[in-house]
CSV table of C-alpha atoms in Angstrom, one decimal:
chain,number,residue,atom,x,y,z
L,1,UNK,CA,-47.8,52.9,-86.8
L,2,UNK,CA,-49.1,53.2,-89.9
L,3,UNK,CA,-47.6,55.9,-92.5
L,4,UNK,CA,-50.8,58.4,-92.2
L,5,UNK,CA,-50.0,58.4,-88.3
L,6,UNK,CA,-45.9,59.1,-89.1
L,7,UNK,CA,-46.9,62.7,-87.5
L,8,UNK,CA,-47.4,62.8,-83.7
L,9,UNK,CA,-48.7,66.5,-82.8
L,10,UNK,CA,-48.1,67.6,-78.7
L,11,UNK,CA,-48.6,70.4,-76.8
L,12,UNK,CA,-45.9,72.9,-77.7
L,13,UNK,CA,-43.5,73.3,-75.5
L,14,UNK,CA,-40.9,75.9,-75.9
L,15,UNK,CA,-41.3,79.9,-76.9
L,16,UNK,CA,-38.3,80.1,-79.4
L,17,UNK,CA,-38.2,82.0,-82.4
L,18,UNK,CA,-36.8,81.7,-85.7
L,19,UNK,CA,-35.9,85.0,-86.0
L,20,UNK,CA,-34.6,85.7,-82.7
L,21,UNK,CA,-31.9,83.2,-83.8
L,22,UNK,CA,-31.5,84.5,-87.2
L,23,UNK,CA,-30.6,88.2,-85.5
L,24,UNK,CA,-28.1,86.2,-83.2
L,25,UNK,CA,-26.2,83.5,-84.7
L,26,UNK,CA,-23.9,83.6,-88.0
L,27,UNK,CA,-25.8,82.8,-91.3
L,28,UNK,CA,-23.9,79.6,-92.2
L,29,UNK,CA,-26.5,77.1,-92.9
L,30,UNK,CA,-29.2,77.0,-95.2
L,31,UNK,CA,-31.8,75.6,-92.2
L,32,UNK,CA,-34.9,74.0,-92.9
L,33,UNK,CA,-37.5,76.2,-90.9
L,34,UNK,CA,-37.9,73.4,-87.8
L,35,UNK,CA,-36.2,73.9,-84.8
L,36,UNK,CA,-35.6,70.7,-82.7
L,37,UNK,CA,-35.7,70.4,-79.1
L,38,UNK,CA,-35.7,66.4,-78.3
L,39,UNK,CA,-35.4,63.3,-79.4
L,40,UNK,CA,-36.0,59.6,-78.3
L,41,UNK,CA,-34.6,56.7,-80.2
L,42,UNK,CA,-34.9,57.5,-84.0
L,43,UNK,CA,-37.7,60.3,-83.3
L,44,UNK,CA,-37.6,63.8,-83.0
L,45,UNK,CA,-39.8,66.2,-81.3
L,46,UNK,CA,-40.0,70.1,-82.6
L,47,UNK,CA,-40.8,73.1,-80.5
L,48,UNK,CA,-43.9,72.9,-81.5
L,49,UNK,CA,-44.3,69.6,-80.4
L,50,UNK,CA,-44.4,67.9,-84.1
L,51,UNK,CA,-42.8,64.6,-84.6
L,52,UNK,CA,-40.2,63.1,-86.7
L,53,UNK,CA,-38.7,60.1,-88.1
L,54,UNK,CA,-35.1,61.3,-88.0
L,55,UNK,CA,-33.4,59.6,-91.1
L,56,UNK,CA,-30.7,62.3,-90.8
L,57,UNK,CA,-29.4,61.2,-87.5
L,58,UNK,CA,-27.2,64.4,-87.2
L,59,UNK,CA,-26.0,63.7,-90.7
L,60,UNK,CA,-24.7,60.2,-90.2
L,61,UNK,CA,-23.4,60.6,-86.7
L,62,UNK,CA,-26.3,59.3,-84.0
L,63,UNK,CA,-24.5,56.2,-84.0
L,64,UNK,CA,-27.4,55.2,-81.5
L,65,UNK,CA,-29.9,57.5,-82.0
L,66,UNK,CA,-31.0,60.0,-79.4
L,67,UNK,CA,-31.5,59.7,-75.4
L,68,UNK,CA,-29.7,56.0,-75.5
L,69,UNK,CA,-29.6,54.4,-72.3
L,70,UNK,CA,-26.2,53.8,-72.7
L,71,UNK,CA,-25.3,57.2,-73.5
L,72,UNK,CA,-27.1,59.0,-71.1
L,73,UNK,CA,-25.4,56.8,-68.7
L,74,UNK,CA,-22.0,57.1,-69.5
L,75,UNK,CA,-22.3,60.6,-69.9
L,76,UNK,CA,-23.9,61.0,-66.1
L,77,UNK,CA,-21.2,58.6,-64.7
L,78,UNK,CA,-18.5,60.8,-66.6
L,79,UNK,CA,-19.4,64.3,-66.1
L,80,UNK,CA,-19.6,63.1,-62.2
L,81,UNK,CA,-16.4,62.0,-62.1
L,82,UNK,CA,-14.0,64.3,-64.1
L,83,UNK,CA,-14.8,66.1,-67.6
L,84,UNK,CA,-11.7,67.4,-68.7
L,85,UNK,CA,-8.2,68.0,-68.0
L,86,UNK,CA,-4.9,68.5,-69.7
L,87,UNK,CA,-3.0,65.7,-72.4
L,88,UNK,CA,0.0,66.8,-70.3
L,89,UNK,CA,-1.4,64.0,-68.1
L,90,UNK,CA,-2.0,60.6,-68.8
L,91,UNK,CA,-6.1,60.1,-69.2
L,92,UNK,CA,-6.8,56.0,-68.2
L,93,UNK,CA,-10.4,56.1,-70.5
L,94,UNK,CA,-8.4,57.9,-73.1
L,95,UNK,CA,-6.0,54.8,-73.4
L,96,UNK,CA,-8.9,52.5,-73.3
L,97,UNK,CA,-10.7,54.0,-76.1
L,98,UNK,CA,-7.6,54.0,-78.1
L,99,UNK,CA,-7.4,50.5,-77.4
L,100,UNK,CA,-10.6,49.3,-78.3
L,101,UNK,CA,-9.8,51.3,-81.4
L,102,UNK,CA,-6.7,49.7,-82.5
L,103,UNK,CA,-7.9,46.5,-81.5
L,104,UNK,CA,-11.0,46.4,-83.9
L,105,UNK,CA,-8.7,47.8,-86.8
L,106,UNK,CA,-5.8,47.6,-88.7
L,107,UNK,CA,-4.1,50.7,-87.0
L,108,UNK,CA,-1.2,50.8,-83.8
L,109,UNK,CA,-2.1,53.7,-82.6
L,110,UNK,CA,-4.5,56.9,-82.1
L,111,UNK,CA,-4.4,60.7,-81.6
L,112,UNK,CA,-7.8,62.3,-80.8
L,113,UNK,CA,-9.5,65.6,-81.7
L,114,UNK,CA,-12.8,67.1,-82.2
L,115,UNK,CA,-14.1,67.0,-85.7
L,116,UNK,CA,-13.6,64.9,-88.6
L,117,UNK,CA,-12.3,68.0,-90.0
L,118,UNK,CA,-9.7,67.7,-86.9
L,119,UNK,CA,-8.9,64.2,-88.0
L,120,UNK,CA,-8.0,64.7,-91.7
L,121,UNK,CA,-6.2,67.9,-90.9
L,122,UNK,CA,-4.1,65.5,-88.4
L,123,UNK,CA,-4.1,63.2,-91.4
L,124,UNK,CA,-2.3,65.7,-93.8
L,125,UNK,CA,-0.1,66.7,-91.1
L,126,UNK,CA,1.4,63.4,-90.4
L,127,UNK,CA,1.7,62.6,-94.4
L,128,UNK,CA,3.9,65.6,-94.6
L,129,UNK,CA,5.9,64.9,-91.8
L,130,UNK,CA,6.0,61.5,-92.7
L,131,UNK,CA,7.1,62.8,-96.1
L,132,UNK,CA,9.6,65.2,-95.0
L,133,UNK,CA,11.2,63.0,-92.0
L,134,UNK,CA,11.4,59.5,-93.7
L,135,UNK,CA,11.2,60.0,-97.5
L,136,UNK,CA,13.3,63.2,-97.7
L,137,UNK,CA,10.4,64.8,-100.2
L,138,UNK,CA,10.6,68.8,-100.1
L,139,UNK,CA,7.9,69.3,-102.1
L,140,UNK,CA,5.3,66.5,-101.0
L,141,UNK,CA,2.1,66.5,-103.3
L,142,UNK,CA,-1.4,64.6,-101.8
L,143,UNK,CA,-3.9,63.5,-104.5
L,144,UNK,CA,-7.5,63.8,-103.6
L,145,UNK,CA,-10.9,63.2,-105.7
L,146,UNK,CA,-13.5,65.2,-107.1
L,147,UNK,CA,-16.2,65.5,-105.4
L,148,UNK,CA,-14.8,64.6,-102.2
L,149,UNK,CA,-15.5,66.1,-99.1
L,150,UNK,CA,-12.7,66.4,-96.0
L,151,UNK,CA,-13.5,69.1,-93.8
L,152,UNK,CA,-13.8,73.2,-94.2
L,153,UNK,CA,-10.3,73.9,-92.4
L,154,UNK,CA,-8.1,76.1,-94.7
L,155,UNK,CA,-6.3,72.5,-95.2
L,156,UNK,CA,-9.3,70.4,-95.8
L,157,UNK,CA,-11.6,72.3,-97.8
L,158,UNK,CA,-8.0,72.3,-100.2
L,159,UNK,CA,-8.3,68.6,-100.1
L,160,UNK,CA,-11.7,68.6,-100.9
L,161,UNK,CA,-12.3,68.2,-104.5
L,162,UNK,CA,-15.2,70.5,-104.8
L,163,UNK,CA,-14.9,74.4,-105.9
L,164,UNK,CA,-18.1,75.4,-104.3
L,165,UNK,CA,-16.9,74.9,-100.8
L,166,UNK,CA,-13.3,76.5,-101.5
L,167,UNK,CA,-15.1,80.1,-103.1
L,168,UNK,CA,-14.0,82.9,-101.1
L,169,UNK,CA,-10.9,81.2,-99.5
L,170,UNK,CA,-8.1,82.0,-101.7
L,171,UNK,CA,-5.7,81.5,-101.4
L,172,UNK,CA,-5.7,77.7,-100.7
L,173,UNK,CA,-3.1,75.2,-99.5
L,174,UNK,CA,-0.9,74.0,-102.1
L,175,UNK,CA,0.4,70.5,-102.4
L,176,UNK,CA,-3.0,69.1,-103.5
L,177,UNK,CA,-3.9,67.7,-106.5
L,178,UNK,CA,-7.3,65.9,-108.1
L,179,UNK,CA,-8.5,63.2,-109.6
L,180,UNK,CA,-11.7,61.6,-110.4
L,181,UNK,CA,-13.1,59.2,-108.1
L,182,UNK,CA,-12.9,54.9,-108.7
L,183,UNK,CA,-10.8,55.8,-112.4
L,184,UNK,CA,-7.6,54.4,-111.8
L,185,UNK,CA,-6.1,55.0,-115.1
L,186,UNK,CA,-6.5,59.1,-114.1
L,187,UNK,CA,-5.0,58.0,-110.8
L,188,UNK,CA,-2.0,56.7,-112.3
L,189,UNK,CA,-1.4,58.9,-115.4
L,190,UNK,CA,-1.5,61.9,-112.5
L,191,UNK,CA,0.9,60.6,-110.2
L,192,UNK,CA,3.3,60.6,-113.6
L,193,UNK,CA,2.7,63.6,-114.4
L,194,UNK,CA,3.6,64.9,-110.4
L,195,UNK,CA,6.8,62.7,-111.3
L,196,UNK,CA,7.6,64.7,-114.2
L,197,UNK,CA,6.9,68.0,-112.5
L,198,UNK,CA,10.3,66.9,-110.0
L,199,UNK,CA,8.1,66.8,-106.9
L,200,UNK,CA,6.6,63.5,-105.7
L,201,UNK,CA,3.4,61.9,-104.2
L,202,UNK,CA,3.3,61.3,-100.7
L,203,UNK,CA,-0.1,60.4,-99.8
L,204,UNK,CA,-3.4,59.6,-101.4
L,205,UNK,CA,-6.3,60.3,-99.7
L,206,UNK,CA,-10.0,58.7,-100.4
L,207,UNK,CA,-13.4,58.6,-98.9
L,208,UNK,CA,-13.8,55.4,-98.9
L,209,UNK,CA,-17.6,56.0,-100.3
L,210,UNK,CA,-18.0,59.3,-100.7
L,211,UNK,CA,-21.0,60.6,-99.0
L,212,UNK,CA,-21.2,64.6,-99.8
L,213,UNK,CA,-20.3,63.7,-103.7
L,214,UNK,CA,-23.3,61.5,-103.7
L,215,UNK,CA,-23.4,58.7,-101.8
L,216,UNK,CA,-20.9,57.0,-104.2
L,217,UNK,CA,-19.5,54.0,-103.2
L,218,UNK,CA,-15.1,53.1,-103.9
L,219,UNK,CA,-14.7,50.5,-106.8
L,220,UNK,CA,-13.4,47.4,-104.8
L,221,UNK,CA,-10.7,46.8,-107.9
L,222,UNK,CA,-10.1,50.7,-108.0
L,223,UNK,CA,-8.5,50.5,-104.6
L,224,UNK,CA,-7.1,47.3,-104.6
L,225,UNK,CA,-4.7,48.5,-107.3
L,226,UNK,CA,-4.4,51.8,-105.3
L,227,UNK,CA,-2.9,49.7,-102.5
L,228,UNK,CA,-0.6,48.1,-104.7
L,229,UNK,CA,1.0,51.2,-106.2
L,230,UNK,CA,1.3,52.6,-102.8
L,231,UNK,CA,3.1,49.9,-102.1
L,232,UNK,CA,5.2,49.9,-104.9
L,233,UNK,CA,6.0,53.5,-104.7
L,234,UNK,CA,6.5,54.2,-100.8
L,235,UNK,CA,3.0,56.5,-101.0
L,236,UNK,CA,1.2,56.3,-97.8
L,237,UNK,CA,-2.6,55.5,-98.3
L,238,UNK,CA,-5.2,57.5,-95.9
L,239,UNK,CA,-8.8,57.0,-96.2
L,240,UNK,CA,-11.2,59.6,-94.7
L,241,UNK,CA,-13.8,57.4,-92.7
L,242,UNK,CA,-15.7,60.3,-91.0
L,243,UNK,CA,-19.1,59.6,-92.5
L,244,UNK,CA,-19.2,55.9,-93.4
L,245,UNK,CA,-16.8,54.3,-90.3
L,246,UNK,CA,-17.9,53.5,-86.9
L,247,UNK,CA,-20.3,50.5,-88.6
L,248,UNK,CA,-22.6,53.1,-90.7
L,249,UNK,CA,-21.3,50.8,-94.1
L,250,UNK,CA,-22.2,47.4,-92.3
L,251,UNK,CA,-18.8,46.9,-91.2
L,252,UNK,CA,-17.0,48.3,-88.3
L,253,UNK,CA,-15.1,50.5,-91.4
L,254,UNK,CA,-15.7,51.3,-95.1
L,255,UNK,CA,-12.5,50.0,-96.0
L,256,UNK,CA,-13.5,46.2,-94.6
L,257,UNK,CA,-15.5,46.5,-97.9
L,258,UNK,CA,-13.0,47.4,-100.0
L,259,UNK,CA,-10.5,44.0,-99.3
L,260,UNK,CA,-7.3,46.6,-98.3
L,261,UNK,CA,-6.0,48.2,-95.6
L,262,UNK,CA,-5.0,52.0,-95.4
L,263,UNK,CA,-1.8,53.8,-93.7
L,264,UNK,CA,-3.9,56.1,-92.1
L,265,UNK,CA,-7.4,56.8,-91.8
L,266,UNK,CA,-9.7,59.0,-90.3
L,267,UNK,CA,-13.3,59.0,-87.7
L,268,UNK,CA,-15.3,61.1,-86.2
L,269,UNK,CA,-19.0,61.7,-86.7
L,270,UNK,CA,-20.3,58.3,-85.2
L,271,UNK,CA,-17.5,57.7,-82.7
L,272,UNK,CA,-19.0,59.5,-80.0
L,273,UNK,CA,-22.5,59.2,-80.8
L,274,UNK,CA,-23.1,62.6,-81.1
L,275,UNK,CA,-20.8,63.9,-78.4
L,276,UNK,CA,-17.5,65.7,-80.7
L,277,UNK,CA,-14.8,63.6,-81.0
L,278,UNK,CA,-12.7,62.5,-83.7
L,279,UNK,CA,-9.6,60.0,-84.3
L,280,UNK,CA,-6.8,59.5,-86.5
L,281,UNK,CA,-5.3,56.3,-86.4
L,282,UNK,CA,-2.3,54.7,-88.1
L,283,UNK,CA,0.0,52.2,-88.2
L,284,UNK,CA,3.1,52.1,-86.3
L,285,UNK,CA,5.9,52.4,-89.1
L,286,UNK,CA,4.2,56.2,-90.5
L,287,UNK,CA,3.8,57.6,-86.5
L,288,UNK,CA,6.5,60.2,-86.9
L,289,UNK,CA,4.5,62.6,-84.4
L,290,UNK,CA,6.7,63.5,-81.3
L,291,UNK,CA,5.8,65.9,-78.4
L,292,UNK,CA,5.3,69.2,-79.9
L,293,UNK,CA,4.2,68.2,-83.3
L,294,UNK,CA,0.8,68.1,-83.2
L,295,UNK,CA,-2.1,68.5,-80.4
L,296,UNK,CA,-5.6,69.1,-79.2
L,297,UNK,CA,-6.6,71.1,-75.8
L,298,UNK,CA,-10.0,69.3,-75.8
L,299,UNK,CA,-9.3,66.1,-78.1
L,300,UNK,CA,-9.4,62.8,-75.9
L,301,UNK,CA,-10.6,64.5,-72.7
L,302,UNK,CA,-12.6,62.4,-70.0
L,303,UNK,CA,-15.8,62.6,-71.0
L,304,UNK,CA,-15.7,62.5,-74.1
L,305,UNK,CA,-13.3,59.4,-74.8
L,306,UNK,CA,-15.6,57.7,-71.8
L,307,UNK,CA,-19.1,58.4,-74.0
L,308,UNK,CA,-17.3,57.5,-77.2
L,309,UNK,CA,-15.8,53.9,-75.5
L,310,UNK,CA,-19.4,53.4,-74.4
L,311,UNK,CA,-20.9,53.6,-78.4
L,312,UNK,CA,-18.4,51.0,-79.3
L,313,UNK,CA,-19.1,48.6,-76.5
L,314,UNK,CA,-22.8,48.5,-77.2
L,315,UNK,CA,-22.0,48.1,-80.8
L,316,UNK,CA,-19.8,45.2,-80.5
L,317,UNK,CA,-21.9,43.7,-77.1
L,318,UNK,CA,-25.3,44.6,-79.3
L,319,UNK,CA,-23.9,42.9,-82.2
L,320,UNK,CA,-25.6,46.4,-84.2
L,321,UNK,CA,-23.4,45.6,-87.2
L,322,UNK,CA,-25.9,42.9,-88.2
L,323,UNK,CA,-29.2,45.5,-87.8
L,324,UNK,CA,-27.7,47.8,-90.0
L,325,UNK,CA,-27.0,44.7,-92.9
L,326,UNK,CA,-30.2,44.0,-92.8
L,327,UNK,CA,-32.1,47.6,-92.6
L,328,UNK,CA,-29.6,48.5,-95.4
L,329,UNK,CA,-30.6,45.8,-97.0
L,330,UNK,CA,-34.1,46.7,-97.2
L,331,UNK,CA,-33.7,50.0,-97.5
L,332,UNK,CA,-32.0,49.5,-101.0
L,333,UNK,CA,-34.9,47.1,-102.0
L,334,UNK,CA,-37.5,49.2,-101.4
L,335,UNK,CA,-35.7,52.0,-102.6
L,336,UNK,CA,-35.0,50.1,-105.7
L,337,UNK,CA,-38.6,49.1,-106.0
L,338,UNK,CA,-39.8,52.3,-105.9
L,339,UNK,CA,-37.3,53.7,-108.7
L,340,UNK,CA,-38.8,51.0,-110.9
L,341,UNK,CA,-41.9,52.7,-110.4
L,342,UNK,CA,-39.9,56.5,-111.7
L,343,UNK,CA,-37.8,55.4,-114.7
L,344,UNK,CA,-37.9,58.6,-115.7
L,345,UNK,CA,-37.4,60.2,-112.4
L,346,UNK,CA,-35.0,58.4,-110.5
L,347,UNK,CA,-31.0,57.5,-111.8
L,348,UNK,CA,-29.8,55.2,-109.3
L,349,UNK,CA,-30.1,53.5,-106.0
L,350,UNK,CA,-26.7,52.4,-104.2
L,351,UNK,CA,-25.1,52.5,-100.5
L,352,UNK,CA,-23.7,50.2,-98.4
L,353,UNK,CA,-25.4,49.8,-94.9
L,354,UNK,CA,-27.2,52.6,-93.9
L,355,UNK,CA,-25.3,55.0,-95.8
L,356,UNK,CA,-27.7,55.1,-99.1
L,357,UNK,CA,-28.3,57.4,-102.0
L,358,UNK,CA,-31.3,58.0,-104.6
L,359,UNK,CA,-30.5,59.4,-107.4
L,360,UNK,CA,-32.5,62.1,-109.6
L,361,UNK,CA,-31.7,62.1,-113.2
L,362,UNK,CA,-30.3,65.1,-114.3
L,363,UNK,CA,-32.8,65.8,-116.8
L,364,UNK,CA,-35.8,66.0,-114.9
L,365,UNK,CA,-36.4,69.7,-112.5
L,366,UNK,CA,-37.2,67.9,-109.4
L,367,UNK,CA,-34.1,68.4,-106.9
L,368,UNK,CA,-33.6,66.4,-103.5
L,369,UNK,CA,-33.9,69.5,-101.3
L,370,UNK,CA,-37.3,69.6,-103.3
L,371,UNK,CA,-38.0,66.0,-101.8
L,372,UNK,CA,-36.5,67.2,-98.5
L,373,UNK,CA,-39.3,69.7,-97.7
L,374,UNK,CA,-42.0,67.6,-98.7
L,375,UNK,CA,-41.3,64.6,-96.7
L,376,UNK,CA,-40.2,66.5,-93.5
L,377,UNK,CA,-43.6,67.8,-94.2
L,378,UNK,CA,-45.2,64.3,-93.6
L,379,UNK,CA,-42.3,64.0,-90.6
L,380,UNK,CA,-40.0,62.4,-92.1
L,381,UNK,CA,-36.0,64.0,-91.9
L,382,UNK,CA,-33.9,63.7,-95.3
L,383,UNK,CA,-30.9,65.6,-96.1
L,384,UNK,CA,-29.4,65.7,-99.6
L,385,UNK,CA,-26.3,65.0,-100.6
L,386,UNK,CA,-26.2,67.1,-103.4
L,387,UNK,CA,-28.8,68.7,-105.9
L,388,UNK,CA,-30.1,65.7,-107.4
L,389,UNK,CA,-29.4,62.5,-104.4
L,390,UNK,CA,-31.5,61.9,-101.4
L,391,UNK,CA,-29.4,60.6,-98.6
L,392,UNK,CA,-30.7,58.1,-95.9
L,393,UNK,CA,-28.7,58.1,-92.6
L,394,UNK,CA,-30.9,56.5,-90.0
L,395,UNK,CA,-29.5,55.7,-86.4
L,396,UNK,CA,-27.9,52.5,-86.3
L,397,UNK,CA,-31.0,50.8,-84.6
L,398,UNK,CA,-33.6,52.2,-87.0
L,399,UNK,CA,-36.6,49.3,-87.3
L,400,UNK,CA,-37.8,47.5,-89.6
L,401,UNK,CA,-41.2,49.3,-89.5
L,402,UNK,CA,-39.4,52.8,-88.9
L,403,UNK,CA,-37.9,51.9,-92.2
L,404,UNK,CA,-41.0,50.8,-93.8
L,405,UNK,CA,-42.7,54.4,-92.2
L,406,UNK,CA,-39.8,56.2,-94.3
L,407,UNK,CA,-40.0,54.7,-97.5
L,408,UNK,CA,-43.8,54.9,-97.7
L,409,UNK,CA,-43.3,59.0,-96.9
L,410,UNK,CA,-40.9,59.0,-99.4
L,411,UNK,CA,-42.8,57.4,-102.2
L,412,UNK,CA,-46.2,59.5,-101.3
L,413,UNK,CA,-43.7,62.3,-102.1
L,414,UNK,CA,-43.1,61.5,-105.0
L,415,UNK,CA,-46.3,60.8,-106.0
L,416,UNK,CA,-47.6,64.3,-104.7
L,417,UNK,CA,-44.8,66.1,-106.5
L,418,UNK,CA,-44.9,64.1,-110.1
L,419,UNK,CA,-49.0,64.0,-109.7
């Protein structure tokens, strides 16, 4: 398919209306004017029968991409079965999932949930307790970046280092305190200063690339000296994996890039594929939950734990790990090529996998939602990460000519809009 064919038109198929929703449902998003109705692989198809190349993948969560085999398998077999009952039972798939889990990580065990939001609230949870119970800290302080992005629970929008997503919510969580992101002189001269103050650090918890703030990838020497001074000083080390785990970064998780190993860290997003789930995993010596502590009526239910095993079989039996190397791969080439083409357009290309970010200098007007429009125009999904960075999240079997498709959209974009 070449790039003037990227858009498929087809007979429209559905009635709905934009502003039937708009009198309906809460005014939380700033939606592109496309509504979506299905999807096969890493297309999309709108109600008006227009196709996509779906380089958003649910923002980094289509682990593998829409209408899988596998998926819609596991899903039928499932919801014909049994969908959901209570964790005051023992649930077999739940156990397996967790397995599989712990067994293609560093971490003993799991608790399940719903969100990545879920997962670092369960996160900041257990580092209190963890805190309270085995450190005897009263006052336990978690440092977080700038820039960072957790969740938008009262909790994790607190440990989210970005003011624009905590306006309106005052008053916020204490115990949280920032730093900038891959500066490890900040990060020490701040857990001094906590010191000083007569309270104490207790956790420190990272994106391990930080996707919201940029597609900004951790410094590998920037957390190898944060997992000695953890060490040193008892802190337990989370890392929030929601966007770039589950094999997005080329590994199985962001921190196999990084040469460490956290206390705790978090999924969600690409675990189930699409279906909402979420885990936080840890190892055995900071599991201080006990019955009562913490819990979820829907986290690890049947169906979902059964849909969410099935993603991490096929990645593993699929080997899909080495697919997203090389598409990442030539994704960052081509992307690279074509900022040498912009030098006085575009700042930066960097990712890891297909997790990948193009910069916009600062200087120049053009924004990424600018980019956004234009491209989906030409059928091509993008979502920003920011004002100024362009984000590429493909499914994790994107092609090597659906890759090729994307590029080309995006460079005729910028062509149109610099022309």
């Amino acid at each position: 398919m070449s790039p003037e064919t990227l858009v498929k038109e087809a007979p429209v198929t559905s009635d709905f209306s934009i502003d039937d929703f708009n009198s309906h449902v809460m005014n939380t998003y700033a939606r592109f004017p496309i509504a979506l109705e299905r999807g096969e692989g890493c297309r999309v198809w709108d109600t008006n029968g227009k196709e996509y190349l779906d380089f958003v993948a649910g923002i980094a969560t289509c682990t593998l991409g829409h209408a899988h085999p596998v998926l819609i398998e596991a899903v039928t077999k499932q919801i014909k079965t049994l969908h959901h009952v209570s964790n005051l039972y023992y649930v077999p798939v739940q156990g397996e999932l967790a397995k599989w889990l712990t067994d293609h990580s560093c971490a003993d065990k799991a608790f399940f949930c719903n969100s990545g939001a879920e997962a670092n609230e369960g996160a900041i949870k257990l580092a209190r307790k963890y805190a309270h119970d085995k450190l005897n800290i009263e006052d336990p302080v978690i440092i977080t970046a700038h820039a960072s992005f957790h969740g938008r629970t009262l909790a994790t929008i607190t440990a989210t280092g970005q003011p624009k997503y905590q306006k309106g919510f005052s008053p916020l969580v204490p115990g949280f305190v920032y730093v900038p992101y891959n500066d490890i002189d900040a990060l020490e001269l701040t857990i001094a200063e906590v010191d000083k103050d007569g309270r104490r650090v207790a956790a420190i918890m990272l994106e391990a690339l930080q996707g919201e703030g940029g597609v900004r990838p951790g410094d590998m020497a920037y957390f190898q000296r944060i997992r000695q001074i953890c060490d040193q000083k008892g802190i337990l080390l989370i890392l929030d994996e929601v966007q770039v785990g589950m094999g997005r970064s080329g590994k199985l998780w962001g921190y196999e890039n990084l040469g460490i190993e956290p206390d705790i860290f978090t999924s969600a997003k690409g675990l189930g594929g699409g279906i909402p789930i979420g885990a936080m995993m840890c190892k055995a010596f900071c599991d201080v939950f006990e019955p009562g502590s913490h819990a979820s009526t829907f986290g690890g239910n049947p169906f979902v734990c059964a849909v969410a095993l099935a993603v991490c079989q096929t990645l593993e039996r699929e080997n899909i790990l080495e697919n997203v190397q090389k598409r990442g791969e030539q994704l960052r080439s081509k992307l690279t090529e074509i900022a040498e083409k912009y030098p006085d357009l575009i700042a930066d290309v960097r990712g890891w996998g297909l997790i990948n970010g193009l910069e916009l200098k600062e200087d120049v007007e053009l924004t990424s939602p600018q980019v956004v429009k234009v491209v989906m125009e030409a059928g091509l999904l993008l979502v920003p990460a920011g004002p100024k960075v362009l984000r590429f999240v493909p499914p994790l079997i994107v092609t090597e000519e659906e890759v090729n498709l994307a590029l080309q959209a995006v460079e005729n974009a910028l062509k149109q809009l610099t022309a």
